[in-house]
């Protein structure tokens, strides 16, 4: 017969019961397994890392296959890829909106709009139960963004958990997460036909060029993403997580004259400083007369896509972001 419990034993029992209660009361969000995954390369025909990888995987796909998952590598814009140009008629990564996807196909319809409808037919329809579960869309940038993940939905527990997994897998290499969810900036991206979507943006790399180090970063990112899918499908439970992301706030144009010509260029102290804090008074632009144009905002922001070559036509010198935290519930297949 045992004697009465000591104060220490009572305390330990209370702590154990408290831990047991927290473990059993945790909310687990059950989600369907991921069975159909696509990897897009060549959404822009001169961003070569994704194009080289997708073409390789189309012939030698063993490294991207995972048990119980159909993984389809796909060239999004074959005509632009053949010409090694960003697009033929218009930006494919901006036309997956209801108006363009529903346009009547006529002879003079832009090639990319027609292609968007084809992609929507193969991998969608967008917003339907039949759409692909996940699309990785592979891109390069001339900006010094490193290996960036791009999310579009702050409430998607699956992609937040995947981003958290990829960041940890790539550590200590930096892997910023850009959230492009915005009330007025609508992107209508190629990958948006899927239920879950992740953009992989790796740079700096000149357009029309492929660099081995940049390609390898992209390759590792896709591998870790597919590993996450495999673990999720096996029933692994991913506990609640929080990730720091850079939320897009504004697209900033270059200074221009009355003829809409650029009058100042990115200041040397801003060049290549993607994701670094920008404070009031810091230099932004430099005129050809040597005048420094400073940042006048009152709050700290984090610029990215700084001096991206493809965005000159979009009147965009960089985008302003702010740091926010995204949380995801515990998920399990």
Tab-separated table of C-alpha atoms in Angstrom:
chain	number	residue	atom	x	y	z
A	1	UNK	CA	0.000	0.000	0.000
A	2	UNK	CA	1.435	3.358	-1.041
A	3	UNK	CA	1.418	6.429	1.064
A	4	UNK	CA	-0.024	9.873	0.208
A	5	UNK	CA	1.439	11.702	-2.789
A	6	UNK	CA	4.125	14.255	-2.091
A	7	UNK	CA	3.720	17.862	-3.249
A	8	UNK	CA	6.244	17.216	-6.033
A	9	UNK	CA	4.324	14.167	-7.274
A	10	UNK	CA	1.059	16.121	-7.259
A	11	UNK	CA	2.700	18.937	-9.242
A	12	UNK	CA	4.147	16.512	-11.786
A	13	UNK	CA	0.787	14.799	-12.223
A	14	UNK	CA	-0.916	18.158	-12.761
A	15	UNK	CA	1.651	19.154	-15.393
A	16	UNK	CA	1.258	15.806	-17.165
A	17	UNK	CA	-2.533	16.134	-17.248
A	18	UNK	CA	-2.232	19.680	-18.554
A	19	UNK	CA	0.133	18.530	-21.341
A	20	UNK	CA	-2.134	15.585	-22.180
A	21	UNK	CA	-5.157	17.876	-22.358
A	22	UNK	CA	-3.356	20.341	-24.672
A	23	UNK	CA	-2.333	17.496	-26.977
A	24	UNK	CA	-5.790	15.951	-27.182
A	25	UNK	CA	-7.623	19.266	-27.551
A	26	UNK	CA	-5.522	20.546	-30.485
A	27	UNK	CA	-7.596	21.167	-33.577
A	28	UNK	CA	-6.484	19.123	-36.558
A	29	UNK	CA	-7.681	20.235	-39.980
A	30	UNK	CA	-8.159	17.168	-42.142
A	31	UNK	CA	-7.556	17.812	-45.820
A	32	UNK	CA	-7.848	15.507	-48.829
A	33	UNK	CA	-4.619	13.959	-50.108
A	34	UNK	CA	-2.794	15.666	-52.961
A	35	UNK	CA	-3.019	13.428	-56.037
A	36	UNK	CA	-2.409	15.731	-59.025
A	37	UNK	CA	0.580	18.080	-59.126
A	38	UNK	CA	1.888	20.120	-62.056
A	39	UNK	CA	5.253	21.854	-62.409
A	40	UNK	CA	5.098	24.759	-64.875
A	41	UNK	CA	8.173	26.073	-66.642
A	42	UNK	CA	8.236	28.640	-69.416
A	43	UNK	CA	5.277	30.724	-68.306
A	44	UNK	CA	7.713	33.390	-69.450
A	45	UNK	CA	9.707	32.051	-72.366
A	46	UNK	CA	13.051	33.662	-71.476
A	47	UNK	CA	13.215	32.514	-67.837
A	48	UNK	CA	15.391	29.521	-68.480
A	49	UNK	CA	15.887	27.686	-65.168
A	50	UNK	CA	12.335	26.360	-65.059
A	51	UNK	CA	12.367	25.624	-68.796
A	52	UNK	CA	15.557	23.549	-68.542
A	53	UNK	CA	14.276	21.664	-65.495
A	54	UNK	CA	10.831	20.924	-66.934
A	55	UNK	CA	12.272	19.698	-70.239
A	56	UNK	CA	14.698	17.475	-68.323
A	57	UNK	CA	11.911	16.078	-66.138
A	58	UNK	CA	9.740	15.392	-69.168
A	59	UNK	CA	12.419	12.933	-70.320
A	60	UNK	CA	13.887	11.836	-66.991
A	61	UNK	CA	11.136	12.237	-64.414
A	62	UNK	CA	12.220	9.823	-61.690
A	63	UNK	CA	13.412	12.564	-59.308
A	64	UNK	CA	10.024	14.311	-59.251
A	65	UNK	CA	7.844	11.224	-58.901
A	66	UNK	CA	6.281	10.489	-55.524
A	67	UNK	CA	4.212	7.433	-54.582
A	68	UNK	CA	0.494	7.914	-55.136
A	69	UNK	CA	0.905	11.277	-56.900
A	70	UNK	CA	0.697	12.195	-60.575
A	71	UNK	CA	3.396	14.834	-61.164
A	72	UNK	CA	3.206	16.497	-64.582
A	73	UNK	CA	6.046	18.755	-65.802
A	74	UNK	CA	4.620	21.198	-68.347
A	75	UNK	CA	5.873	23.971	-70.651
A	76	UNK	CA	3.299	26.744	-70.249
A	77	UNK	CA	4.140	29.012	-73.175
A	78	UNK	CA	5.855	26.924	-75.886
A	79	UNK	CA	5.835	29.626	-78.581
A	80	UNK	CA	7.547	32.128	-76.279
A	81	UNK	CA	10.016	29.443	-75.177
A	82	UNK	CA	10.902	28.701	-78.793
A	83	UNK	CA	11.637	32.388	-79.420
A	84	UNK	CA	13.244	32.894	-75.985
A	85	UNK	CA	11.021	35.887	-75.315
A	86	UNK	CA	8.828	36.728	-72.333
A	87	UNK	CA	5.603	36.390	-74.331
A	88	UNK	CA	4.192	36.559	-77.846
A	89	UNK	CA	1.180	38.901	-77.538
A	90	UNK	CA	0.653	39.525	-73.812
A	91	UNK	CA	1.812	38.307	-70.408
A	92	UNK	CA	0.493	34.756	-69.866
A	93	UNK	CA	0.882	35.236	-66.114
A	94	UNK	CA	-1.772	37.971	-66.032
A	95	UNK	CA	-4.670	36.572	-68.096
A	96	UNK	CA	-6.210	33.863	-65.905
A	97	UNK	CA	-9.195	36.019	-64.978
A	98	UNK	CA	-12.853	35.188	-65.755
A	99	UNK	CA	-13.048	37.630	-68.664
A	100	UNK	CA	-10.081	36.159	-70.544
A	101	UNK	CA	-10.817	32.548	-69.669
A	102	UNK	CA	-14.364	33.054	-70.936
A	103	UNK	CA	-13.503	34.965	-74.135
A	104	UNK	CA	-14.787	33.636	-77.419
A	105	UNK	CA	-11.934	32.212	-79.458
A	106	UNK	CA	-11.663	34.212	-82.661
A	107	UNK	CA	-8.863	34.545	-85.177
A	108	UNK	CA	-7.273	37.670	-83.677
A	109	UNK	CA	-7.442	36.598	-80.026
A	110	UNK	CA	-4.014	37.049	-78.349
A	111	UNK	CA	-2.005	33.846	-78.350
A	112	UNK	CA	-1.545	33.871	-74.553
A	113	UNK	CA	-5.296	34.221	-73.960
A	114	UNK	CA	-5.899	31.183	-76.154
A	115	UNK	CA	-3.122	29.348	-74.334
A	116	UNK	CA	-4.615	30.299	-70.952
A	117	UNK	CA	-7.890	28.700	-71.997
A	118	UNK	CA	-6.027	25.538	-73.029
A	119	UNK	CA	-4.179	25.416	-69.702
A	120	UNK	CA	-7.427	25.982	-67.828
A	121	UNK	CA	-8.979	23.075	-69.724
A	122	UNK	CA	-6.045	20.744	-68.959
A	123	UNK	CA	-5.390	21.670	-65.325
A	124	UNK	CA	-8.675	23.254	-64.226
A	125	UNK	CA	-11.279	24.386	-64.627
A	126	UNK	CA	-10.201	27.126	-62.245
A	127	UNK	CA	-12.188	27.009	-59.025
A	128	UNK	CA	-13.619	23.543	-59.683
A	129	UNK	CA	-13.293	20.227	-57.824
A	130	UNK	CA	-11.631	18.776	-60.937
A	131	UNK	CA	-8.741	21.273	-60.889
A	132	UNK	CA	-5.227	20.074	-60.127
A	133	UNK	CA	-4.457	19.963	-56.425
A	134	UNK	CA	-1.159	21.848	-56.647
A	135	UNK	CA	0.889	23.798	-59.189
A	136	UNK	CA	4.501	24.898	-58.782
A	137	UNK	CA	5.153	27.745	-61.238
A	138	UNK	CA	8.870	28.274	-61.876
A	139	UNK	CA	10.221	31.760	-62.597
A	140	UNK	CA	13.467	33.696	-62.758
A	141	UNK	CA	14.069	37.319	-61.896
A	142	UNK	CA	16.903	39.716	-62.623
A	143	UNK	CA	16.426	41.068	-59.091
A	144	UNK	CA	18.508	39.865	-56.147
A	145	UNK	CA	15.609	37.991	-54.528
A	146	UNK	CA	17.319	34.695	-53.798
A	147	UNK	CA	14.984	31.714	-53.684
A	148	UNK	CA	11.558	33.243	-53.075
A	149	UNK	CA	8.238	31.463	-52.576
A	150	UNK	CA	5.164	33.375	-53.750
A	151	UNK	CA	1.817	32.758	-52.064
A	152	UNK	CA	-1.549	34.228	-53.000
A	153	UNK	CA	-3.858	33.164	-50.153
A	154	UNK	CA	-3.175	34.020	-46.505
A	155	UNK	CA	-5.811	31.496	-45.388
A	156	UNK	CA	-4.488	28.428	-47.201
A	157	UNK	CA	-3.132	26.248	-44.396
A	158	UNK	CA	-1.658	23.779	-46.889
A	159	UNK	CA	0.601	26.218	-48.757
A	160	UNK	CA	1.594	27.992	-45.533
A	161	UNK	CA	2.609	24.656	-44.021
A	162	UNK	CA	4.467	23.728	-47.230
A	163	UNK	CA	6.330	27.058	-47.223
A	164	UNK	CA	7.276	26.528	-43.585
A	165	UNK	CA	8.607	23.059	-44.453
A	166	UNK	CA	10.597	24.304	-47.470
A	167	UNK	CA	12.114	27.213	-45.492
A	168	UNK	CA	13.321	24.824	-42.794
A	169	UNK	CA	14.641	22.346	-45.362
A	170	UNK	CA	16.637	25.051	-47.170
A	171	UNK	CA	18.055	26.617	-43.993
A	172	UNK	CA	20.474	28.228	-43.433
A	173	UNK	CA	19.988	29.490	-46.987
A	174	UNK	CA	17.444	32.285	-46.965
A	175	UNK	CA	14.013	31.621	-48.463
A	176	UNK	CA	11.777	34.734	-48.335
A	177	UNK	CA	8.028	34.311	-48.772
A	178	UNK	CA	6.150	36.961	-50.765
A	179	UNK	CA	2.395	37.241	-50.274
A	180	UNK	CA	0.760	38.935	-53.279
A	181	UNK	CA	-2.763	38.923	-51.836
A	182	UNK	CA	-4.038	42.495	-52.228
A	183	UNK	CA	-7.457	44.193	-52.415
A	184	UNK	CA	-6.771	45.999	-55.695
A	185	UNK	CA	-3.655	44.454	-57.256
A	186	UNK	CA	-5.005	41.433	-59.101
A	187	UNK	CA	-2.499	39.201	-60.860
A	188	UNK	CA	-4.584	36.351	-62.394
A	189	UNK	CA	-1.558	34.067	-62.497
A	190	UNK	CA	-1.046	30.928	-64.541
A	191	UNK	CA	-0.860	28.774	-61.416
A	192	UNK	CA	-4.180	30.095	-60.113
A	193	UNK	CA	-6.069	27.325	-61.928
A	194	UNK	CA	-5.024	24.907	-59.138
A	195	UNK	CA	-6.527	24.430	-55.690
A	196	UNK	CA	-3.158	25.221	-54.083
A	197	UNK	CA	-0.525	27.338	-55.808
A	198	UNK	CA	3.095	28.237	-55.182
A	199	UNK	CA	5.297	30.477	-57.286
A	200	UNK	CA	9.035	29.791	-57.164
A	201	UNK	CA	10.985	32.931	-58.079
A	202	UNK	CA	14.776	32.575	-58.150
A	203	UNK	CA	17.375	35.197	-58.953
A	204	UNK	CA	19.372	37.093	-59.849
A	205	UNK	CA	19.612	35.653	-63.333
A	206	UNK	CA	19.546	37.572	-66.624
A	207	UNK	CA	16.672	36.639	-68.907
A	208	UNK	CA	17.755	34.381	-71.732
A	209	UNK	CA	20.578	32.971	-69.576
A	210	UNK	CA	20.760	29.909	-67.321
A	211	UNK	CA	23.070	29.830	-64.281
A	212	UNK	CA	23.900	26.514	-62.604
A	213	UNK	CA	23.666	27.901	-59.053
A	214	UNK	CA	20.253	29.469	-59.671
A	215	UNK	CA	18.927	26.335	-61.377
A	216	UNK	CA	20.116	24.199	-58.448
A	217	UNK	CA	18.307	26.415	-55.924
A	218	UNK	CA	15.103	26.038	-57.915
A	219	UNK	CA	15.591	22.289	-58.191
A	220	UNK	CA	16.055	21.905	-54.428
A	221	UNK	CA	12.965	23.992	-53.720
A	222	UNK	CA	10.771	21.815	-55.927
A	223	UNK	CA	12.260	18.663	-54.372
A	224	UNK	CA	11.427	19.815	-50.851
A	225	UNK	CA	7.924	20.819	-51.943
A	226	UNK	CA	7.307	17.362	-53.397
A	227	UNK	CA	8.752	15.752	-50.256
A	228	UNK	CA	6.208	17.708	-48.221
A	229	UNK	CA	3.401	16.390	-50.445
A	230	UNK	CA	4.693	12.835	-49.976
A	231	UNK	CA	4.789	13.144	-46.172
A	232	UNK	CA	1.372	14.779	-46.101
A	233	UNK	CA	-0.157	12.013	-48.191
A	234	UNK	CA	1.382	9.378	-45.892
A	235	UNK	CA	-0.606	10.853	-43.014
A	236	UNK	CA	2.095	12.877	-41.268
A	237	UNK	CA	0.575	15.471	-38.982
A	238	UNK	CA	2.028	18.967	-39.351
A	239	UNK	CA	1.579	20.955	-36.115
A	240	UNK	CA	0.430	24.584	-36.113
A	241	UNK	CA	3.085	26.910	-37.497
A	242	UNK	CA	3.812	30.579	-38.001
A	243	UNK	CA	5.864	32.001	-40.859
A	244	UNK	CA	7.105	35.503	-41.551
A	245	UNK	CA	6.094	36.763	-44.978
A	246	UNK	CA	6.483	39.958	-46.978
A	247	UNK	CA	3.056	41.233	-47.923
A	248	UNK	CA	2.842	43.339	-51.073
A	249	UNK	CA	1.555	46.865	-50.470
A	250	UNK	CA	2.316	48.958	-53.558
A	251	UNK	CA	4.017	48.927	-56.934
A	252	UNK	CA	6.392	51.894	-57.259
A	253	UNK	CA	7.190	53.463	-60.638
A	254	UNK	CA	10.300	55.305	-61.757
A	255	UNK	CA	10.252	59.119	-61.775
A	256	UNK	CA	9.057	60.279	-65.207
A	257	UNK	CA	8.755	63.469	-67.247
A	258	UNK	CA	5.723	64.813	-69.072
A	259	UNK	CA	6.506	62.504	-72.003
A	260	UNK	CA	6.341	59.488	-69.673
A	261	UNK	CA	10.091	58.901	-70.008
A	262	UNK	CA	12.135	57.672	-67.045
A	263	UNK	CA	14.171	60.511	-65.522
A	264	UNK	CA	15.925	58.670	-62.662
A	265	UNK	CA	17.327	55.185	-62.139
A	266	UNK	CA	17.619	52.892	-59.119
A	267	UNK	CA	20.156	54.360	-56.666
A	268	UNK	CA	23.314	52.242	-56.175
A	269	UNK	CA	22.543	51.912	-52.457
A	270	UNK	CA	19.145	50.377	-53.257
A	271	UNK	CA	20.323	48.129	-56.096
A	272	UNK	CA	20.438	44.430	-55.086
A	273	UNK	CA	19.005	45.213	-51.629
A	274	UNK	CA	15.846	43.161	-52.015
A	275	UNK	CA	14.188	42.319	-48.660
A	276	UNK	CA	16.325	44.861	-46.787
A	277	UNK	CA	14.608	47.566	-44.683
A	278	UNK	CA	13.988	50.911	-46.386
A	279	UNK	CA	13.542	53.857	-44.042
A	280	UNK	CA	12.593	57.501	-44.456
A	281	UNK	CA	15.462	59.419	-46.041
A	282	UNK	CA	17.142	56.390	-47.621
A	283	UNK	CA	18.109	56.891	-51.286
A	284	UNK	CA	15.714	55.462	-53.900
A	285	UNK	CA	16.571	56.974	-57.263
A	286	UNK	CA	19.397	58.876	-58.885
A	287	UNK	CA	18.891	61.334	-61.739
A	288	UNK	CA	21.453	61.634	-64.509
A	289	UNK	CA	22.242	65.093	-63.120
A	290	UNK	CA	23.296	63.455	-59.848
A	291	UNK	CA	20.229	64.356	-57.771
A	292	UNK	CA	19.312	61.794	-55.126
A	293	UNK	CA	15.600	61.112	-54.658
A	294	UNK	CA	14.978	59.753	-51.166
A	295	UNK	CA	12.221	57.608	-49.695
A	296	UNK	CA	9.642	59.838	-48.007
A	297	UNK	CA	7.479	57.259	-46.285
A	298	UNK	CA	7.072	57.360	-42.508
A	299	UNK	CA	7.178	53.603	-41.945
A	300	UNK	CA	9.791	50.980	-42.734
A	301	UNK	CA	9.118	48.899	-45.851
A	302	UNK	CA	10.954	46.053	-47.564
A	303	UNK	CA	11.399	46.527	-51.319
A	304	UNK	CA	11.714	43.620	-53.721
A	305	UNK	CA	11.694	42.994	-57.470
A	306	UNK	CA	14.149	45.902	-57.459
A	307	UNK	CA	15.030	46.959	-61.013
A	308	UNK	CA	13.460	43.823	-62.518
A	309	UNK	CA	14.145	43.982	-66.266
A	310	UNK	CA	10.732	42.641	-67.286
A	311	UNK	CA	8.873	45.267	-65.248
A	312	UNK	CA	10.091	48.353	-67.101
A	313	UNK	CA	7.148	47.856	-69.470
A	314	UNK	CA	4.843	47.603	-66.453
A	315	UNK	CA	6.061	50.961	-65.075
A	316	UNK	CA	7.431	49.292	-61.971
A	317	UNK	CA	10.796	50.034	-60.355
A	318	UNK	CA	10.141	47.845	-57.304
A	319	UNK	CA	7.347	46.732	-55.027
A	320	UNK	CA	6.949	47.801	-51.411
A	321	UNK	CA	6.213	45.102	-48.871
A	322	UNK	CA	5.703	44.931	-45.117
A	323	UNK	CA	6.489	42.064	-42.782
A	324	UNK	CA	3.523	40.123	-41.416
A	325	UNK	CA	3.030	36.746	-39.743
A	326	UNK	CA	0.903	33.995	-41.236
A	327	UNK	CA	-0.316	31.115	-39.100
A	328	UNK	CA	-1.551	27.719	-40.217
A	329	UNK	CA	-3.626	25.192	-38.311
A	330	UNK	CA	-2.401	21.687	-37.668
A	331	UNK	CA	-3.118	19.723	-40.848
A	332	UNK	CA	-3.245	16.053	-41.740
A	333	UNK	CA	-4.352	14.103	-44.793
